[in-house]
mmCIF file of C-alpha atoms in Angstrom:
data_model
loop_
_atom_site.group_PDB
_atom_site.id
_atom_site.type_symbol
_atom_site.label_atom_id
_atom_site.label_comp_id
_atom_site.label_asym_id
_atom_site.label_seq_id
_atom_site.Cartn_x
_atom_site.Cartn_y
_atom_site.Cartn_z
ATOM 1 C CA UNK A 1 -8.338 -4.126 -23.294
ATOM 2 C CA UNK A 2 -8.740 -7.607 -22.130
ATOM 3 C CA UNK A 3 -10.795 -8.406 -18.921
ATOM 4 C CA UNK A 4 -12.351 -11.503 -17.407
ATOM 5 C CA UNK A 5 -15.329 -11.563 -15.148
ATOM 6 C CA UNK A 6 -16.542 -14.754 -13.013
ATOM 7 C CA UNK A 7 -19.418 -15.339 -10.548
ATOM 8 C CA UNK A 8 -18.680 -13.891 -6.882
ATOM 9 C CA UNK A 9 -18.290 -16.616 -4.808
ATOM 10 C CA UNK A 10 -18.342 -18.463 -2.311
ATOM 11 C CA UNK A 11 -20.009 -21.221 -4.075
ATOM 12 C CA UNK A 12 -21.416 -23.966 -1.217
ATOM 13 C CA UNK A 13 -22.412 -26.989 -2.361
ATOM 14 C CA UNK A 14 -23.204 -30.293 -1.563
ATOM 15 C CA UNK A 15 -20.998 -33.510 -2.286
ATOM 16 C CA UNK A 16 -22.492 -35.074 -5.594
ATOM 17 C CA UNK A 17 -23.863 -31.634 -6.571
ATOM 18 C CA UNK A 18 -24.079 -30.306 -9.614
ATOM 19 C CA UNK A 19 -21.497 -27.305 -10.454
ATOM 20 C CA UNK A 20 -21.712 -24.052 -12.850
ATOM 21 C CA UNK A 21 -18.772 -21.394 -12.306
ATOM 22 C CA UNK A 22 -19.714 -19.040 -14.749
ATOM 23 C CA UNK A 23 -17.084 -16.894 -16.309
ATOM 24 C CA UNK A 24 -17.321 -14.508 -19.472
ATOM 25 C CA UNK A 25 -14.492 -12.589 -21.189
ATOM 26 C CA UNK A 26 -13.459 -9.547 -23.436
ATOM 27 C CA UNK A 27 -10.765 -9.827 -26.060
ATOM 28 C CA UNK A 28 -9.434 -7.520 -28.300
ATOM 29 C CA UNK A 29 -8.279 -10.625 -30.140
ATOM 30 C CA UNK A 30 -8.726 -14.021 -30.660
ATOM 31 C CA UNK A 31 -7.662 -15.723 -26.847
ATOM 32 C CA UNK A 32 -7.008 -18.948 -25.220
ATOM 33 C CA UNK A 33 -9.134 -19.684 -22.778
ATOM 34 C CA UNK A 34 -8.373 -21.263 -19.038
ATOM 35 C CA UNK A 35 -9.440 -22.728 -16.143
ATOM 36 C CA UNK A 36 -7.070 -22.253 -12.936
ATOM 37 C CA UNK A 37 -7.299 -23.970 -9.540
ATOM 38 C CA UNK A 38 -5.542 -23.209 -6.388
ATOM 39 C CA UNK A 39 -6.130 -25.636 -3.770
ATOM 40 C CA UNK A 40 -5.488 -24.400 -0.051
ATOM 41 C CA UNK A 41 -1.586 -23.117 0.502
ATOM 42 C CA UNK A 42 -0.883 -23.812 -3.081
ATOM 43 C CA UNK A 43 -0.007 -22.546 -6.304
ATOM 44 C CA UNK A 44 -1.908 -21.867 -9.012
ATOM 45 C CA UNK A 45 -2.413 -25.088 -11.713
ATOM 46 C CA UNK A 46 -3.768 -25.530 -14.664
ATOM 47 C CA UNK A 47 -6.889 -27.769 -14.733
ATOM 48 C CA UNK A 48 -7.889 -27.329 -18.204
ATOM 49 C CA UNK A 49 -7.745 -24.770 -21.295
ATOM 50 C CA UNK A 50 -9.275 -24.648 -24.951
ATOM 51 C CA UNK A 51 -7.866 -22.665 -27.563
ATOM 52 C CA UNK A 52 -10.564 -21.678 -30.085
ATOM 53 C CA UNK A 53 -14.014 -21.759 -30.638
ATOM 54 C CA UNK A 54 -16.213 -24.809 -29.559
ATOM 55 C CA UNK A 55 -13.158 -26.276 -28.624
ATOM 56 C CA UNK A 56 -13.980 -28.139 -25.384
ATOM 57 C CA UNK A 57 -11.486 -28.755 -22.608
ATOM 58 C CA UNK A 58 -12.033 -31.385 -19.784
ATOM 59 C CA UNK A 59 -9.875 -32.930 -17.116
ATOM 60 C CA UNK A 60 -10.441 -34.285 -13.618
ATOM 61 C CA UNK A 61 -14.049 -34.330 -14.494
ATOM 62 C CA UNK A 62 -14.638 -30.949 -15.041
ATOM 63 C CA UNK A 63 -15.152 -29.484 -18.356
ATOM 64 C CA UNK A 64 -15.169 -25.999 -19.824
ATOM 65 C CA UNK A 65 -16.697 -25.225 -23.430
ATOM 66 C CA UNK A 66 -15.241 -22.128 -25.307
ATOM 67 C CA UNK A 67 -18.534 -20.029 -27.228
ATOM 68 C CA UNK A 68 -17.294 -17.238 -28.961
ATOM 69 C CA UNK A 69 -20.778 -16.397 -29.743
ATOM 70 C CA UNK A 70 -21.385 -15.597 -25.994
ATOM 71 C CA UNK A 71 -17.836 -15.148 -25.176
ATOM 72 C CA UNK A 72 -18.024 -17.698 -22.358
ATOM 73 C CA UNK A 73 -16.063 -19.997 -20.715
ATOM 74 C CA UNK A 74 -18.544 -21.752 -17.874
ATOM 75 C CA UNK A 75 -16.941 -24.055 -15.588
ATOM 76 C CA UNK A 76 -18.968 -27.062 -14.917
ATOM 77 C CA UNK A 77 -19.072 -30.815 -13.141
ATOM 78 C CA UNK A 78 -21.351 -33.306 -13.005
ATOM 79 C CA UNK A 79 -20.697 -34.222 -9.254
ATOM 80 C CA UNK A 80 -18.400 -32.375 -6.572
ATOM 81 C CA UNK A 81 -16.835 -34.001 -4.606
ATOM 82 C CA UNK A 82 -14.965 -32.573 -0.679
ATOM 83 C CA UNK A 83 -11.560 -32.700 -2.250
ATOM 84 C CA UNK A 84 -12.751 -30.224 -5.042
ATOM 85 C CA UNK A 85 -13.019 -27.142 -2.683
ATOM 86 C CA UNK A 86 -10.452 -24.516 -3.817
ATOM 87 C CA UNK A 87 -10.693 -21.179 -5.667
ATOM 88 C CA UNK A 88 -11.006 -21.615 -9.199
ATOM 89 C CA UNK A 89 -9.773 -18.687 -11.749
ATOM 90 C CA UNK A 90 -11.310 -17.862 -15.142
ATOM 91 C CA UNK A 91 -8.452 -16.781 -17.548
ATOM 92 C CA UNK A 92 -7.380 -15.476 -21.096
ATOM 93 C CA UNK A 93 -3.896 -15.408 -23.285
ATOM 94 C CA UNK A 94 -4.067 -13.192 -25.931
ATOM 95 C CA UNK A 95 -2.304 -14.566 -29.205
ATOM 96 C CA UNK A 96 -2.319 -10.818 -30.469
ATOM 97 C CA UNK A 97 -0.485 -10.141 -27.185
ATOM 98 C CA UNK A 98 3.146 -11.524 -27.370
ATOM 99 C CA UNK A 99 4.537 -13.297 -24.638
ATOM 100 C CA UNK A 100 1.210 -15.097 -24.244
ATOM 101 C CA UNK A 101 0.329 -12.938 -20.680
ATOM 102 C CA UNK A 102 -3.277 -13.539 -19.204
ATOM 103 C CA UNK A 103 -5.085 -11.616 -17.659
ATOM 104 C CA UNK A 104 -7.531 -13.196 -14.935
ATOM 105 C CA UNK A 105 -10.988 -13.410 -13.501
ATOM 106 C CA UNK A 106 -11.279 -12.631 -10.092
ATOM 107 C CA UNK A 107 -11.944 -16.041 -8.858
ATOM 108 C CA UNK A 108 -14.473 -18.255 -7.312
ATOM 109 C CA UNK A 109 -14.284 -19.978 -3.875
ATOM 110 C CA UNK A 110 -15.952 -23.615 -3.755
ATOM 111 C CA UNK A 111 -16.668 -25.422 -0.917
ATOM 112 C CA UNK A 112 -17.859 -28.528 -0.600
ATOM 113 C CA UNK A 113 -19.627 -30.281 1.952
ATOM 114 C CA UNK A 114 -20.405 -33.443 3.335
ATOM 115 C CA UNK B 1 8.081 -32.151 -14.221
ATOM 116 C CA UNK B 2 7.594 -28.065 -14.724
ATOM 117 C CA UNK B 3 7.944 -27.612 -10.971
ATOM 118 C CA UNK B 4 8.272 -23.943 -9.845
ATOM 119 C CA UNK B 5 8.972 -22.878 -6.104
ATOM 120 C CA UNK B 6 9.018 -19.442 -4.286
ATOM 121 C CA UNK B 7 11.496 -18.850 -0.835
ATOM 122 C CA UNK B 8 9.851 -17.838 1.878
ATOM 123 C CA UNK B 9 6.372 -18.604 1.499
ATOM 124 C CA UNK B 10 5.848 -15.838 4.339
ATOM 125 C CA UNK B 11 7.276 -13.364 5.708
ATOM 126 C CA UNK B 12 7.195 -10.568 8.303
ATOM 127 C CA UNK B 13 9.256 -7.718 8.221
ATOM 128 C CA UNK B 14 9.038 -3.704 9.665
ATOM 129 C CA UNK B 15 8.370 -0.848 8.008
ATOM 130 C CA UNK B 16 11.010 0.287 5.681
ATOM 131 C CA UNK B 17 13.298 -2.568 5.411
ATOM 132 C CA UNK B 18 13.636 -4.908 2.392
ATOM 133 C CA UNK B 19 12.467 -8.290 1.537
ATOM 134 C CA UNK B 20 13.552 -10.489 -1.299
ATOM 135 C CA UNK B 21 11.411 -12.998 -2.449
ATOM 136 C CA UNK B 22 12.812 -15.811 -4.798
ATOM 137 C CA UNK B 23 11.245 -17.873 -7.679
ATOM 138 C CA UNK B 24 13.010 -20.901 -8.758
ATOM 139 C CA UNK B 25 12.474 -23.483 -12.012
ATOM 140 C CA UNK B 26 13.794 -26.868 -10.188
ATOM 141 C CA UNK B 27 13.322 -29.052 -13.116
ATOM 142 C CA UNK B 28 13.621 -26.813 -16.092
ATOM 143 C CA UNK B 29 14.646 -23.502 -17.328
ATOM 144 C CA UNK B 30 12.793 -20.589 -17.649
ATOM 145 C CA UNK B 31 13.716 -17.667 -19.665
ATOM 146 C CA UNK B 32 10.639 -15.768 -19.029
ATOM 147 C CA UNK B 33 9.120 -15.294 -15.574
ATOM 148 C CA UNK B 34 6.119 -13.327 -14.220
ATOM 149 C CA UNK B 35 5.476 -11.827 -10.719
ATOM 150 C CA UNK B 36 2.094 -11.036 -9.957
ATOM 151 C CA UNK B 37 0.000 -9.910 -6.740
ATOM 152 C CA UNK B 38 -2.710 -11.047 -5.194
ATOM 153 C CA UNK B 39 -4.818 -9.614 -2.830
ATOM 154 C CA UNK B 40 -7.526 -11.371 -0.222
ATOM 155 C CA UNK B 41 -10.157 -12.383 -1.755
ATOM 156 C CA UNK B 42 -8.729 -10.848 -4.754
ATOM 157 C CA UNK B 43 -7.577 -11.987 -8.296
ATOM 158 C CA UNK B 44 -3.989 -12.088 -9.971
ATOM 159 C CA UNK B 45 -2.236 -8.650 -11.236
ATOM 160 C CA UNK B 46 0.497 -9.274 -13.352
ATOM 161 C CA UNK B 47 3.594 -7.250 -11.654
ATOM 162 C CA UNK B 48 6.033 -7.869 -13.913
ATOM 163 C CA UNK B 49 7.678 -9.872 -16.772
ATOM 164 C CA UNK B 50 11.157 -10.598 -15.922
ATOM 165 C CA UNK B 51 13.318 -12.080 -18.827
ATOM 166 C CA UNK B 52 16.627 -13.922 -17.955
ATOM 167 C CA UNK B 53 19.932 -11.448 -18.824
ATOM 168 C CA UNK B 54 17.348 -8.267 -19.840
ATOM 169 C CA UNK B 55 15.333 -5.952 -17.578
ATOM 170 C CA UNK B 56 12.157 -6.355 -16.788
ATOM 171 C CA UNK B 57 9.204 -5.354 -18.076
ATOM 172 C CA UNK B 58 6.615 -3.261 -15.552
ATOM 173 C CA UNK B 59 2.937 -3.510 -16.161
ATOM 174 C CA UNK B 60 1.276 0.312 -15.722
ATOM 175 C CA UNK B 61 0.778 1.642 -12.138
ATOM 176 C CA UNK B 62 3.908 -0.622 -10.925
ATOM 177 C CA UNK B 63 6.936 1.147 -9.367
ATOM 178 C CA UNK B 64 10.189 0.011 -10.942
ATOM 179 C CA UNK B 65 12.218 1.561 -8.245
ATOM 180 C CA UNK B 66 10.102 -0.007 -5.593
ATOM 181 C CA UNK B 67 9.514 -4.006 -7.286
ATOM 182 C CA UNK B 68 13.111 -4.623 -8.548
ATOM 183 C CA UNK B 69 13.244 -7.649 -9.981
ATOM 184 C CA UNK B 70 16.389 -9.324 -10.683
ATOM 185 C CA UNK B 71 16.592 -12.511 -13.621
ATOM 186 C CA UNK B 72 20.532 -13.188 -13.695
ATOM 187 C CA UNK B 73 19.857 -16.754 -14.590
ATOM 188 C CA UNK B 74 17.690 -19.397 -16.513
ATOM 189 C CA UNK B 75 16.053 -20.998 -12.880
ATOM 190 C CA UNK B 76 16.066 -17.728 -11.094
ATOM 191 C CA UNK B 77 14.056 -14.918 -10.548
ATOM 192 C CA UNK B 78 13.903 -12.857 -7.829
ATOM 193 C CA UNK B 79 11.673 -9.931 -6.256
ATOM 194 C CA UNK B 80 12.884 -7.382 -4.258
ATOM 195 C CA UNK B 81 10.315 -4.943 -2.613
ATOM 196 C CA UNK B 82 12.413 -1.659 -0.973
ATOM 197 C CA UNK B 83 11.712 -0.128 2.012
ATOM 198 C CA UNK B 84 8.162 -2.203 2.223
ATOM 199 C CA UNK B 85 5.375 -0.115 3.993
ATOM 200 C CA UNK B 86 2.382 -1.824 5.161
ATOM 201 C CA UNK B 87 0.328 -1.407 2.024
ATOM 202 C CA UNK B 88 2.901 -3.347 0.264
ATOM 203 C CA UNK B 89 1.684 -6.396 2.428
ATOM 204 C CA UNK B 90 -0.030 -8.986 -0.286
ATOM 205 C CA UNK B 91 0.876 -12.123 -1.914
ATOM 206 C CA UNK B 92 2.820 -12.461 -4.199
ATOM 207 C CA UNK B 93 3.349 -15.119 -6.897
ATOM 208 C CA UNK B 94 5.444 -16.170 -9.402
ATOM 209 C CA UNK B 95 4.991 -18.264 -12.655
ATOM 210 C CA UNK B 96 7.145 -19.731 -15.587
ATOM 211 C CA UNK B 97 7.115 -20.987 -19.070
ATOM 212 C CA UNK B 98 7.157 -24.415 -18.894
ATOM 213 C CA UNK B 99 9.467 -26.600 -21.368
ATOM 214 C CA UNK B 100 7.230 -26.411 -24.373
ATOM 215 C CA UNK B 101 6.697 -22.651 -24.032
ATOM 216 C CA UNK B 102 2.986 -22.661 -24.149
ATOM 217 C CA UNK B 103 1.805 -22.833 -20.639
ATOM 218 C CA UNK B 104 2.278 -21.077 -17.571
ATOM 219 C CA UNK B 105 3.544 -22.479 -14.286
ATOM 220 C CA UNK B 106 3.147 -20.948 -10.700
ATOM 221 C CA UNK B 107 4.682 -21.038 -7.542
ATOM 222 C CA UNK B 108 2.978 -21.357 -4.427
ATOM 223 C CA UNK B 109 3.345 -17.512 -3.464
ATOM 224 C CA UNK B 110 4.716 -15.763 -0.895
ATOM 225 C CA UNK B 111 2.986 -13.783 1.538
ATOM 226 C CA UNK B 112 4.455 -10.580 2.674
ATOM 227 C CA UNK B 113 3.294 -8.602 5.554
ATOM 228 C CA UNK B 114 4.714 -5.450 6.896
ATOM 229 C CA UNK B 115 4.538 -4.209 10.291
#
């Protein structure tokens, strides 16, 4: 089946830091790939997704490159800033799965400091 | 646009009464909906896919009897967890097709805990 695993957080880091959430996947198929934030008392949204290989997806800064090869997804930013601190969640849609489902990592905590 | 929202975000309630929890598409409609729980420190299981005018459809391990979920129309769905015991206390959160079909939008969640 399909399962997503992400680096245990919490993640602490410094405003202006450098940021790697890394997250790695198992399909059955060929999947979508997202990134999911949920900011304090909030949903879930989507920050940014790529749909096949080497495709790269970027928003808000952040920017997530899809390598089949290593079947990763890693989350990174050039600089973090306070307002950034949320959990972020790792996730995969299935194409061969109708309905487009996904199935989620367990999430990563970042906090930002100062 | 694509705005979903949940009624109540929390909730209290004792030991073997019920609790309905609602999921609404304000701005669009939604044909397919998802309930999913989440515990602390925890990630998103997928509950449920609830389909406007149909049944829903349980993900393994999930008690139909005990998660009804009711989709009677395209903006509402809603989640109905019978004589809750404290283990049922979580959060719970729902999420929508959006217009286009291809991406998933969530509510804020409700949390439920039961005394």
């Amino acid at each position: 089946g399909n399962s997503v695993t992400q680096m245990e957080g919490p993640v602490t880091l410094s405003e202006e830091a450098f940021l790697t959430i890394n997250c790695t996947y198992t399909a059955t198929g060929y999947p979508s790939l997202f990134w999911y934030v949920q900011y304090p008392g909030e949903g879930l949204q989507l920050l940014l997704k790529a749909t096949k290989a080497d495709d790269k997806g970027s928003n808000k800064g952040f920017e997530a490159t899809y390598r089949k090869e290593t079947t990763s997804f890693h989350l990174e930013k050039g600089s973090v800033q306070v307002s950034d601190s949320a959990v972020y969640f790792c996730a995969l849609s299935d194409r061969s799965n109708a309905g487009n489902m996904l199935t989620f990592g367990g999430g990563t905590r970042l906090m930002v400091k100062p | 646009g694509a705005v979903v929202s949940q009624h109540p975000s929390w909730v209290i309630c004792k030991s073997g009464t019920s609790v309905k929890i609602e999921c609404r598409s304000l701005d669009f409609q939604a044909t397919t909906m998802f309930w999913y729980r989440q515990f602390p420190k925890q990630s998103l299981m997928l509950m449920a896919t609830s389909n406007e005018g149909s049944k829903a459809t349980y993900e393994q391990g999930v008690e139909k009897d005990k998660f009804l979920i009711n989709h009677a129309s395209l903006t509402l769905s809603t989640l109905t967890v019978t004589s809750a015991h404290p283990e049922d206390s979580s959060f719970y959160i729902c999420s929508a097709f959006g217009p286009r079909g291809d991406e998933q939008f969530f509510g804020p969640g409700t949390r439920l805990t039961v005394l």
